[in-house]
Amino acid sequence: MKILHVFPRFLDDFAVLDNLERMGGAERYVMNLCRAQRELGHDSTLMLFAGKESGFEVDDVPILTAKATPFVPSINQNFDPVPTELRRFVKGLTCFDMIHTHNLACDVSFLLSLIRRVTKRHYGLLVTDHGWNGLTLARVFIASKPMMKFSGFDGILPVTRASSSSYENCTRVFDPMYGGVDPEVFRPLNGERRSDILFVGRLTPYKKVDNLIRAIPLLENKPRLIVIGPTLDLQYRASLERLANELKVETKFLGRISDQLLVDYLSASTALVLPSTDELFGLVLLEAMACELPVVANKAGGVPEAVDNGRTGYLVRQGDIKELADRLQFLLTNRDEVARLGSAGRQRVLQEFTWKHVAQRSLAAYQEVLQ
């Protein structure tokens, strides 16, 4: 099967391709899904957008760039490109059996649905939403969910059940793909775990790292907090540094790091915390579980579909800093519980959440559409 994954990201510098998987969860998701489908014998290609057409291969994934311009880059950054050579763009789509576009609220996904509706081309078209919301024309379309009935999509292929429940009466919703992890890369390393607490993710307000910093002083023998991930909001990063200083919380901001270094931290800490108020799924939860690290996360979005509460980690109420602190204190003083949760977490990843599982679930949906 010839498959095209369309990921609406504008590249202002082709050098970022070398670090595409470390840019964020959605980028990592699409790259690994494409690679896993190829390993299962399918011809999967990833399309991005840039100022000119080009072709690359990055980590065994063929990448095409369509000529485009970013839409309202001051607000959307590089996440909402609009193709500028529409005829060539439309013609290129006909080479594929299945087109899988990512991010429902992006204008290129809306454009693909219109092209399919108008041209009645005989390829499948599915969309997966990764939770991105910017200032786009597509948001007007999806805000009126009944209009989805008249789109050119064959349906929504969601990451989680929580992310698609509101569309069930408007369009076909397939079983969720969930997220994945490479258990050969993310695996526990030998060595003793320190008392460090980890956060991994983009630094932006909805991640609520400030709540995690506020929880640390409630713990006995305050542990060190390690914050890993790119800064999207400089003011928020500065506010976190001030808060950590005021509360005397030893905090280390590492920025974006390699997967190998991330595995080192996941294998040597006590817990990973994801205190977000909104989270599609949280690939980092799976990466931590694969390294036998217990996770503590807010009951937000699709997180409860990743974390088996009490078996692979703990779910806490949003904004409940005391409950978060209580869970962390229990883990810091009960090493047997850390080992039990960690072992169960890795087993769950191996049984349900590898990229091969994700690829198989996506291919089953493609087959339903094409038949």
mmCIF file of C-alpha atoms in Angstrom:
data_model
loop_
_atom_site.group_PDB
_atom_site.id
_atom_site.type_symbol
_atom_site.label_atom_id
_atom_site.label_comp_id
_atom_site.label_asym_id
_atom_site.label_seq_id
_atom_site.Cartn_x
_atom_site.Cartn_y
_atom_site.Cartn_z
ATOM 1 C CA MET A 1 0.000 0.000 0.000
ATOM 2 C CA LYS A 2 1.292 3.485 -0.888
ATOM 3 C CA ILE A 3 0.666 5.805 2.058
ATOM 4 C CA LEU A 4 1.278 9.541 2.387
ATOM 5 C CA HIS A 5 1.426 11.095 5.849
ATOM 6 C CA VAL A 6 0.838 14.855 5.656
ATOM 7 C CA PHE A 7 2.220 16.699 8.664
ATOM 8 C CA PRO A 8 1.512 20.456 8.565
ATOM 9 C CA ARG A 9 4.853 21.827 9.675
ATOM 10 C CA PHE A 10 6.725 24.500 7.715
ATOM 11 C CA LEU A 11 10.504 24.086 7.611
ATOM 12 C CA ASP A 12 12.356 27.387 7.498
ATOM 13 C CA ASP A 13 15.611 25.448 7.702
ATOM 14 C CA PHE A 14 16.118 21.913 6.368
ATOM 15 C CA ALA A 15 18.712 21.327 9.097
ATOM 16 C CA VAL A 16 15.876 20.782 11.612
ATOM 17 C CA LEU A 17 15.102 17.468 9.893
ATOM 18 C CA ASP A 18 18.003 15.885 11.776
ATOM 19 C CA ASN A 19 16.207 16.667 15.060
ATOM 20 C CA LEU A 20 12.598 16.366 13.884
ATOM 21 C CA GLU A 21 11.706 13.549 16.295
ATOM 22 C CA ARG A 22 12.943 15.603 19.245
ATOM 23 C CA MET A 23 10.860 18.674 18.336
ATOM 24 C CA GLY A 24 7.772 17.328 20.111
ATOM 25 C CA GLY A 25 5.368 14.449 20.625
ATOM 26 C CA ALA A 26 3.436 14.898 17.360
ATOM 27 C CA GLU A 27 6.629 14.952 15.292
ATOM 28 C CA ARG A 28 7.917 11.848 17.056
ATOM 29 C CA TYR A 29 4.539 10.166 16.552
ATOM 30 C CA VAL A 30 4.350 10.709 12.793
ATOM 31 C CA MET A 31 7.974 9.748 12.113
ATOM 32 C CA ASN A 32 7.728 6.513 14.093
ATOM 33 C CA LEU A 33 4.348 5.576 12.619
ATOM 34 C CA CYS A 34 5.709 6.048 9.106
ATOM 35 C CA ARG A 35 8.820 3.994 9.906
ATOM 36 C CA ALA A 36 6.824 1.168 11.527
ATOM 37 C CA GLN A 37 4.497 0.929 8.523
ATOM 38 C CA ARG A 38 7.525 0.620 6.234
ATOM 39 C CA GLU A 39 8.917 -2.159 8.432
ATOM 40 C CA LEU A 40 5.620 -4.003 7.882
ATOM 41 C CA GLY A 41 6.174 -3.834 4.114
ATOM 42 C CA HIS A 42 4.213 -0.716 3.122
ATOM 43 C CA ASP A 43 5.482 2.242 1.083
ATOM 44 C CA SER A 44 4.948 5.093 3.548
ATOM 45 C CA THR A 45 6.182 8.638 2.906
ATOM 46 C CA LEU A 46 6.056 11.778 5.052
ATOM 47 C CA MET A 47 5.155 15.165 3.552
ATOM 48 C CA LEU A 48 6.252 18.402 5.221
ATOM 49 C CA PHE A 49 6.240 21.962 3.851
ATOM 50 C CA ALA A 50 8.957 24.460 2.949
ATOM 51 C CA GLY A 51 9.791 27.365 0.668
ATOM 52 C CA LYS A 52 10.676 24.918 -2.113
ATOM 53 C CA GLU A 53 10.015 21.336 -3.152
ATOM 54 C CA SER A 54 12.635 18.808 -2.161
ATOM 55 C CA GLY A 55 13.171 15.214 -1.068
ATOM 56 C CA PHE A 56 15.145 13.623 1.767
ATOM 57 C CA GLU A 57 15.517 10.409 3.696
ATOM 58 C CA VAL A 58 15.843 10.724 7.468
ATOM 59 C CA ASP A 59 16.319 7.626 9.635
ATOM 60 C CA ASP A 60 14.840 5.340 6.941
ATOM 61 C CA VAL A 61 11.802 7.598 6.391
ATOM 62 C CA PRO A 62 11.369 9.224 2.925
ATOM 63 C CA ILE A 63 10.393 12.888 3.324
ATOM 64 C CA LEU A 64 8.938 15.175 0.655
ATOM 65 C CA THR A 65 8.476 18.915 1.037
ATOM 66 C CA ALA A 66 5.676 20.736 -0.781
ATOM 67 C CA LYS A 67 6.141 24.404 -1.626
ATOM 68 C CA ALA A 68 4.160 26.499 0.847
ATOM 69 C CA THR A 69 4.033 29.625 2.954
ATOM 70 C CA PRO A 70 3.267 29.766 6.711
ATOM 71 C CA PHE A 71 -0.143 31.207 7.665
ATOM 72 C CA VAL A 72 -0.024 33.876 10.417
ATOM 73 C CA PRO A 73 3.448 32.742 11.583
ATOM 74 C CA SER A 74 3.466 35.294 14.416
ATOM 75 C CA ILE A 75 0.706 33.258 16.101
ATOM 76 C CA ASN A 76 0.885 29.794 14.549
ATOM 77 C CA GLN A 77 4.693 29.711 14.380
ATOM 78 C CA ASN A 78 5.474 27.064 11.734
ATOM 79 C CA PHE A 79 2.480 24.801 12.324
ATOM 80 C CA ASP A 80 0.002 25.963 9.664
ATOM 81 C CA PRO A 81 1.545 26.086 6.170
ATOM 82 C CA VAL A 82 -0.568 26.715 3.072
ATOM 83 C CA PRO A 83 0.529 25.158 -0.268
ATOM 84 C CA THR A 84 1.328 27.815 -2.871
ATOM 85 C CA GLU A 85 1.399 25.620 -5.996
ATOM 86 C CA LEU A 86 -2.022 24.037 -5.671
ATOM 87 C CA ARG A 87 -2.127 22.246 -9.030
ATOM 88 C CA ARG A 88 1.148 20.404 -8.381
ATOM 89 C CA PHE A 89 0.037 19.664 -4.825
ATOM 90 C CA VAL A 90 -3.257 18.115 -6.000
ATOM 91 C CA LYS A 91 -1.556 16.106 -8.753
ATOM 92 C CA GLY A 92 0.958 14.662 -6.300
ATOM 93 C CA LEU A 93 -1.817 13.227 -4.132
ATOM 94 C CA THR A 94 -3.001 10.878 -6.880
ATOM 95 C CA CYS A 95 0.134 8.721 -6.553
ATOM 96 C CA PHE A 96 -1.043 7.289 -3.230
ATOM 97 C CA ASP A 97 -3.655 4.771 -2.094
ATOM 98 C CA MET A 98 -4.129 6.354 1.334
ATOM 99 C CA ILE A 99 -3.544 9.882 2.590
ATOM 100 C CA HIS A 100 -3.315 10.290 6.343
ATOM 101 C CA THR A 101 -3.224 13.929 7.435
ATOM 102 C CA HIS A 102 -2.305 15.004 10.945
ATOM 103 C CA ASN A 103 -3.861 17.840 13.005
ATOM 104 C CA LEU A 104 -7.517 18.506 12.308
ATOM 105 C CA ALA A 105 -7.355 22.244 13.047
ATOM 106 C CA CYS A 106 -4.673 22.951 10.417
ATOM 107 C CA ASP A 107 -5.644 24.564 7.128
ATOM 108 C CA VAL A 108 -3.813 21.977 5.024
ATOM 109 C CA SER A 109 -6.031 19.230 6.493
ATOM 110 C CA PHE A 110 -9.119 21.305 5.678
ATOM 111 C CA LEU A 111 -7.737 21.865 2.158
ATOM 112 C CA LEU A 112 -7.189 18.131 1.664
ATOM 113 C CA SER A 113 -10.810 17.429 2.602
ATOM 114 C CA LEU A 114 -12.034 20.031 0.090
ATOM 115 C CA ILE A 115 -9.807 18.642 -2.667
ATOM 116 C CA ARG A 116 -11.122 15.151 -2.031
ATOM 117 C CA ARG A 117 -14.732 16.389 -1.957
ATOM 118 C CA VAL A 118 -14.436 18.366 -5.203
ATOM 119 C CA THR A 119 -12.254 16.013 -7.256
ATOM 120 C CA LYS A 120 -13.763 12.735 -5.954
ATOM 121 C CA ARG A 121 -10.339 11.117 -6.207
ATOM 122 C CA HIS A 122 -10.179 7.393 -5.480
ATOM 123 C CA TYR A 123 -7.793 7.409 -2.555
ATOM 124 C CA GLY A 124 -8.572 7.079 1.128
ATOM 125 C CA LEU A 125 -8.373 10.158 3.355
ATOM 126 C CA LEU A 126 -8.198 9.935 7.145
ATOM 127 C CA VAL A 127 -7.316 12.617 9.679
ATOM 128 C CA THR A 128 -5.723 12.301 13.106
ATOM 129 C CA ASP A 129 -5.883 15.167 15.575
ATOM 130 C CA HIS A 130 -2.801 15.711 17.746
ATOM 131 C CA GLY A 131 -4.367 18.478 19.800
ATOM 132 C CA TRP A 132 -2.788 21.522 18.122
ATOM 133 C CA ASN A 133 -4.976 24.644 17.958
ATOM 134 C CA GLY A 134 -3.909 27.856 16.281
ATOM 135 C CA LEU A 135 -5.507 30.755 14.437
ATOM 136 C CA THR A 136 -6.736 28.957 11.313
ATOM 137 C CA LEU A 137 -9.652 28.892 8.904
ATOM 138 C CA ALA A 138 -10.037 25.186 9.665
ATOM 139 C CA ARG A 139 -11.070 25.965 13.242
ATOM 140 C CA VAL A 140 -14.229 27.629 11.911
ATOM 141 C CA PHE A 141 -15.021 24.433 10.023
ATOM 142 C CA ILE A 142 -14.456 21.986 12.869
ATOM 143 C CA ALA A 143 -16.184 24.245 15.412
ATOM 144 C CA SER A 144 -19.416 23.320 13.631
ATOM 145 C CA LYS A 145 -19.089 19.572 14.032
ATOM 146 C CA PRO A 146 -22.126 18.689 11.854
ATOM 147 C CA MET A 147 -20.179 20.133 8.900
ATOM 148 C CA MET A 148 -17.818 17.162 9.224
ATOM 149 C CA LYS A 149 -20.554 15.102 7.537
ATOM 150 C CA PHE A 150 -19.961 17.077 4.354
ATOM 151 C CA SER A 151 -16.169 16.951 4.386
ATOM 152 C CA GLY A 152 -14.086 14.765 2.112
ATOM 153 C CA PHE A 153 -12.672 12.759 5.009
ATOM 154 C CA ASP A 154 -13.423 9.052 5.215
ATOM 155 C CA GLY A 155 -13.326 9.511 8.968
ATOM 156 C CA ILE A 156 -11.220 10.337 11.995
ATOM 157 C CA LEU A 157 -8.475 7.968 13.101
ATOM 158 C CA PRO A 158 -7.941 9.156 16.685
ATOM 159 C CA VAL A 159 -4.991 8.762 19.007
ATOM 160 C CA THR A 160 -7.335 8.177 21.968
ATOM 161 C CA ARG A 161 -11.042 7.691 22.561
ATOM 162 C CA ALA A 162 -11.171 10.919 24.567
ATOM 163 C CA SER A 163 -9.906 12.963 21.610
ATOM 164 C CA SER A 164 -12.689 11.885 19.242
ATOM 165 C CA SER A 165 -15.801 11.335 21.369
ATOM 166 C CA SER A 166 -17.381 14.657 20.327
ATOM 167 C CA TYR A 167 -17.256 13.675 16.629
ATOM 168 C CA GLU A 168 -18.968 10.288 16.871
ATOM 169 C CA ASN A 169 -22.325 11.619 15.627
ATOM 170 C CA CYS A 170 -20.765 13.695 12.838
ATOM 171 C CA THR A 171 -18.401 11.375 10.993
ATOM 172 C CA ARG A 172 -16.975 7.889 11.114
ATOM 173 C CA VAL A 173 -14.620 7.417 14.057
ATOM 174 C CA PHE A 174 -12.240 4.465 13.954
ATOM 175 C CA ASP A 175 -10.756 2.631 16.909
ATOM 176 C CA PRO A 176 -7.878 4.648 18.401
ATOM 177 C CA MET A 177 -4.272 4.017 17.382
ATOM 178 C CA TYR A 178 -2.879 5.141 20.761
ATOM 179 C CA GLY A 179 0.801 5.959 21.066
ATOM 180 C CA GLY A 180 3.922 3.883 20.802
ATOM 181 C CA VAL A 181 7.490 3.497 21.927
ATOM 182 C CA ASP A 182 10.540 1.579 20.753
ATOM 183 C CA PRO A 183 11.251 -0.797 23.671
ATOM 184 C CA GLU A 184 14.747 -1.500 22.353
ATOM 185 C CA VAL A 185 15.658 2.183 22.697
ATOM 186 C CA PHE A 186 13.605 2.918 25.814
ATOM 187 C CA ARG A 187 14.621 0.188 28.226
ATOM 188 C CA PRO A 188 15.798 0.269 31.844
ATOM 189 C CA LEU A 189 19.527 0.614 32.402
ATOM 190 C CA ASN A 190 21.324 -1.030 35.280
ATOM 191 C CA GLY A 191 22.031 1.216 38.221
ATOM 192 C CA GLU A 192 20.478 2.631 41.367
ATOM 193 C CA ARG A 193 17.616 5.104 41.126
ATOM 194 C CA ARG A 194 18.164 8.541 42.636
ATOM 195 C CA SER A 195 15.475 10.620 44.341
ATOM 196 C CA ASP A 196 15.120 12.895 41.309
ATOM 197 C CA ILE A 197 11.670 13.809 39.969
ATOM 198 C CA LEU A 198 11.368 14.307 36.201
ATOM 199 C CA PHE A 199 9.238 16.414 33.910
ATOM 200 C CA VAL A 200 9.617 15.886 30.151
ATOM 201 C CA GLY A 201 7.770 18.023 27.613
ATOM 202 C CA ARG A 202 7.490 21.411 25.960
ATOM 203 C CA LEU A 203 7.629 24.322 28.397
ATOM 204 C CA THR A 204 4.303 26.039 27.889
ATOM 205 C CA PRO A 205 1.676 27.135 30.473
ATOM 206 C CA TYR A 206 -0.838 24.291 30.031
ATOM 207 C CA LYS A 207 1.853 21.787 31.055
ATOM 208 C CA LYS A 208 1.553 23.267 34.602
ATOM 209 C CA VAL A 209 5.154 22.667 35.629
ATOM 210 C CA ASP A 210 4.539 25.420 38.202
ATOM 211 C CA ASN A 211 2.199 23.060 40.088
ATOM 212 C CA LEU A 212 4.945 20.445 40.179
ATOM 213 C CA ILE A 213 7.417 22.999 41.567
ATOM 214 C CA ARG A 214 4.865 23.943 44.258
ATOM 215 C CA ALA A 215 4.484 20.274 45.227
ATOM 216 C CA ILE A 216 8.207 19.707 45.880
ATOM 217 C CA PRO A 217 8.416 21.777 49.142
ATOM 218 C CA LEU A 218 5.641 19.590 50.608
ATOM 219 C CA LEU A 219 7.971 16.566 50.442
ATOM 220 C CA GLU A 220 10.401 15.423 53.099
ATOM 221 C CA ASN A 221 14.033 15.866 52.055
ATOM 222 C CA LYS A 222 13.092 17.885 48.972
ATOM 223 C CA PRO A 223 14.255 15.973 45.869
ATOM 224 C CA ARG A 224 15.851 17.574 42.850
ATOM 225 C CA LEU A 225 13.548 18.422 39.937
ATOM 226 C CA ILE A 226 14.843 17.741 36.415
ATOM 227 C CA VAL A 227 12.988 19.576 33.616
ATOM 228 C CA ILE A 228 13.641 18.274 30.095
ATOM 229 C CA GLY A 229 12.229 19.727 26.878
ATOM 230 C CA PRO A 230 12.249 22.769 24.586
ATOM 231 C CA THR A 231 11.027 26.179 25.756
ATOM 232 C CA LEU A 232 8.046 27.420 23.729
ATOM 233 C CA ASP A 233 7.177 30.303 26.059
ATOM 234 C CA LEU A 234 10.153 32.302 27.336
ATOM 235 C CA GLN A 235 8.058 34.229 29.861
ATOM 236 C CA TYR A 236 6.697 30.996 31.309
ATOM 237 C CA ARG A 237 10.217 29.560 31.563
ATOM 238 C CA ALA A 238 11.369 32.694 33.414
ATOM 239 C CA SER A 239 8.399 32.458 35.804
ATOM 240 C CA LEU A 240 9.294 28.825 36.576
ATOM 241 C CA GLU A 241 12.873 29.780 37.375
ATOM 242 C CA ARG A 242 11.680 32.557 39.712
ATOM 243 C CA LEU A 243 9.208 30.229 41.439
ATOM 244 C CA ALA A 244 11.826 27.515 41.954
ATOM 245 C CA ASN A 245 14.189 30.104 43.409
ATOM 246 C CA GLU A 246 11.525 31.530 45.755
ATOM 247 C CA LEU A 247 10.544 28.064 47.035
ATOM 248 C CA LYS A 248 14.171 26.900 47.209
ATOM 249 C CA VAL A 249 13.513 23.961 44.894
ATOM 250 C CA GLU A 250 16.680 22.677 43.235
ATOM 251 C CA THR A 251 15.658 22.633 39.578
ATOM 252 C CA LYS A 252 17.747 21.718 36.562
ATOM 253 C CA PHE A 253 16.489 22.869 33.143
ATOM 254 C CA LEU A 254 18.128 20.735 30.461
ATOM 255 C CA GLY A 255 16.255 21.779 27.313
ATOM 256 C CA ARG A 256 16.084 19.327 24.411
ATOM 257 C CA ILE A 257 18.338 16.267 24.836
ATOM 258 C CA SER A 258 19.107 13.077 22.906
ATOM 259 C CA ASP A 259 17.053 9.921 23.353
ATOM 260 C CA GLN A 260 20.036 8.148 24.888
ATOM 261 C CA LEU A 261 20.489 10.838 27.521
ATOM 262 C CA LEU A 262 16.733 10.812 28.148
ATOM 263 C CA VAL A 263 16.889 7.056 28.773
ATOM 264 C CA ASP A 264 19.698 7.690 31.268
ATOM 265 C CA TYR A 265 17.472 10.056 33.264
ATOM 266 C CA LEU A 266 14.379 7.846 32.984
ATOM 267 C CA SER A 267 16.397 4.904 34.292
ATOM 268 C CA ALA A 268 17.914 6.763 37.231
ATOM 269 C CA SER A 269 14.970 8.752 38.686
ATOM 270 C CA THR A 270 12.110 7.942 41.062
ATOM 271 C CA ALA A 271 9.112 9.208 39.073
ATOM 272 C CA LEU A 272 8.045 11.089 35.975
ATOM 273 C CA VAL A 273 5.308 13.681 36.493
ATOM 274 C CA LEU A 274 2.958 15.011 33.805
ATOM 275 C CA PRO A 275 0.818 17.715 35.497
ATOM 276 C CA SER A 276 -0.795 19.056 32.289
ATOM 277 C CA THR A 277 -4.340 20.416 32.289
ATOM 278 C CA ASP A 278 -4.805 19.136 28.737
ATOM 279 C CA GLU A 279 -2.958 16.207 27.181
ATOM 280 C CA LEU A 280 -3.865 14.180 24.112
ATOM 281 C CA PHE A 281 -2.072 11.048 25.318
ATOM 282 C CA GLY A 282 1.478 11.748 26.464
ATOM 283 C CA LEU A 283 4.094 9.687 24.609
ATOM 284 C CA VAL A 284 6.565 10.462 27.369
ATOM 285 C CA LEU A 285 4.401 8.417 29.744
ATOM 286 C CA LEU A 286 5.025 5.348 27.575
ATOM 287 C CA GLU A 287 8.736 6.126 27.315
ATOM 288 C CA ALA A 288 8.972 6.316 31.104
ATOM 289 C CA MET A 289 6.972 3.103 31.556
ATOM 290 C CA ALA A 290 9.232 1.329 29.040
ATOM 291 C CA CYS A 291 12.185 2.314 31.249
ATOM 292 C CA GLU A 292 10.350 0.909 34.309
ATOM 293 C CA LEU A 293 9.841 4.384 35.761
ATOM 294 C CA PRO A 294 6.531 4.996 37.604
ATOM 295 C CA VAL A 295 4.447 7.896 36.301
ATOM 296 C CA VAL A 296 2.230 10.372 38.147
ATOM 297 C CA ALA A 297 -0.106 12.344 35.899
ATOM 298 C CA ASN A 298 -3.206 14.510 35.923
ATOM 299 C CA LYS A 299 -6.520 12.989 34.883
ATOM 300 C CA ALA A 300 -6.521 15.003 31.660
ATOM 301 C CA GLY A 301 -7.546 14.130 28.110
ATOM 302 C CA GLY A 302 -6.344 10.699 27.036
ATOM 303 C CA VAL A 303 -3.881 10.228 29.910
ATOM 304 C CA PRO A 304 -6.155 7.714 31.736
ATOM 305 C CA GLU A 305 -6.003 5.551 28.592
ATOM 306 C CA ALA A 306 -2.211 5.363 28.954
ATOM 307 C CA VAL A 307 -1.836 5.060 32.737
ATOM 308 C CA ASP A 308 -3.441 2.155 34.575
ATOM 309 C CA ASN A 309 -4.047 3.864 37.923
ATOM 310 C CA GLY A 310 -2.425 1.953 40.766
ATOM 311 C CA ARG A 311 -0.799 -0.594 38.451
ATOM 312 C CA THR A 312 1.598 1.344 36.201
ATOM 313 C CA GLY A 313 1.445 4.702 37.977
ATOM 314 C CA TYR A 314 -0.944 7.133 39.625
ATOM 315 C CA LEU A 315 -3.592 9.522 38.332
ATOM 316 C CA VAL A 316 -4.294 12.658 40.379
ATOM 317 C CA ARG A 317 -6.990 15.321 40.248
ATOM 318 C CA GLN A 318 -6.130 18.367 38.166
ATOM 319 C CA GLY A 319 -4.707 21.177 40.261
ATOM 320 C CA ASP A 320 -4.559 19.096 43.463
ATOM 321 C CA ILE A 321 -1.003 19.871 44.531
ATOM 322 C CA LYS A 322 -1.333 18.048 47.858
ATOM 323 C CA GLU A 323 -2.487 14.815 46.196
ATOM 324 C CA LEU A 324 0.431 15.079 43.774
ATOM 325 C CA ALA A 325 2.841 15.589 46.669
ATOM 326 C CA ASP A 326 1.351 12.650 48.602
ATOM 327 C CA ARG A 327 1.870 10.298 45.648
ATOM 328 C CA LEU A 328 5.450 11.444 45.166
ATOM 329 C CA GLN A 329 6.214 11.112 48.878
ATOM 330 C CA PHE A 330 4.894 7.545 48.852
ATOM 331 C CA LEU A 331 7.167 6.624 45.939
ATOM 332 C CA LEU A 332 10.196 8.325 47.471
ATOM 333 C CA THR A 333 9.829 6.269 50.649
ATOM 334 C CA ASN A 334 8.700 2.949 49.119
ATOM 335 C CA ARG A 335 11.269 1.555 46.711
ATOM 336 C CA ASP A 336 9.384 -1.741 46.402
ATOM 337 C CA GLU A 337 6.396 0.176 45.019
ATOM 338 C CA VAL A 338 8.658 1.942 42.515
ATOM 339 C CA ALA A 339 9.891 -1.447 41.298
ATOM 340 C CA ARG A 340 6.380 -2.952 41.164
ATOM 341 C CA LEU A 341 4.856 -0.083 39.193
ATOM 342 C CA GLY A 342 7.880 0.096 36.908
ATOM 343 C CA SER A 343 7.806 -3.593 36.021
ATOM 344 C CA ALA A 344 4.057 -3.515 35.296
ATOM 345 C CA GLY A 345 4.514 -0.395 33.176
ATOM 346 C CA ARG A 346 7.077 -2.002 30.886
ATOM 347 C CA GLN A 347 4.946 -5.120 30.493
ATOM 348 C CA ARG A 348 1.984 -2.979 29.436
ATOM 349 C CA VAL A 349 4.101 -1.185 26.846
ATOM 350 C CA LEU A 350 5.327 -4.482 25.384
ATOM 351 C CA GLN A 351 1.787 -5.848 25.187
ATOM 352 C CA GLU A 352 -0.043 -2.780 23.815
ATOM 353 C CA PHE A 353 2.083 0.260 23.052
ATOM 354 C CA THR A 354 4.946 -0.445 20.655
ATOM 355 C CA TRP A 355 5.083 1.352 17.293
ATOM 356 C CA LYS A 356 4.333 -1.976 15.616
ATOM 357 C CA HIS A 357 1.015 -2.064 17.512
ATOM 358 C CA VAL A 358 0.240 1.502 16.384
ATOM 359 C CA ALA A 359 1.105 0.699 12.757
ATOM 360 C CA GLN A 360 -1.070 -2.421 12.777
ATOM 361 C CA ARG A 361 -4.049 -0.500 14.176
ATOM 362 C CA SER A 362 -3.658 2.252 11.562
ATOM 363 C CA LEU A 363 -3.328 -0.243 8.698
ATOM 364 C CA ALA A 364 -6.508 -2.020 9.812
ATOM 365 C CA ALA A 365 -8.370 1.305 9.505
ATOM 366 C CA TYR A 366 -6.859 1.954 6.059
ATOM 367 C CA GLN A 367 -8.020 -1.466 4.861
ATOM 368 C CA GLU A 368 -11.564 -0.766 6.055
ATOM 369 C CA VAL A 369 -11.631 2.477 4.069
ATOM 370 C CA LEU A 370 -10.150 1.044 0.876
ATOM 371 C CA GLN A 371 -12.425 -1.989 0.869
#
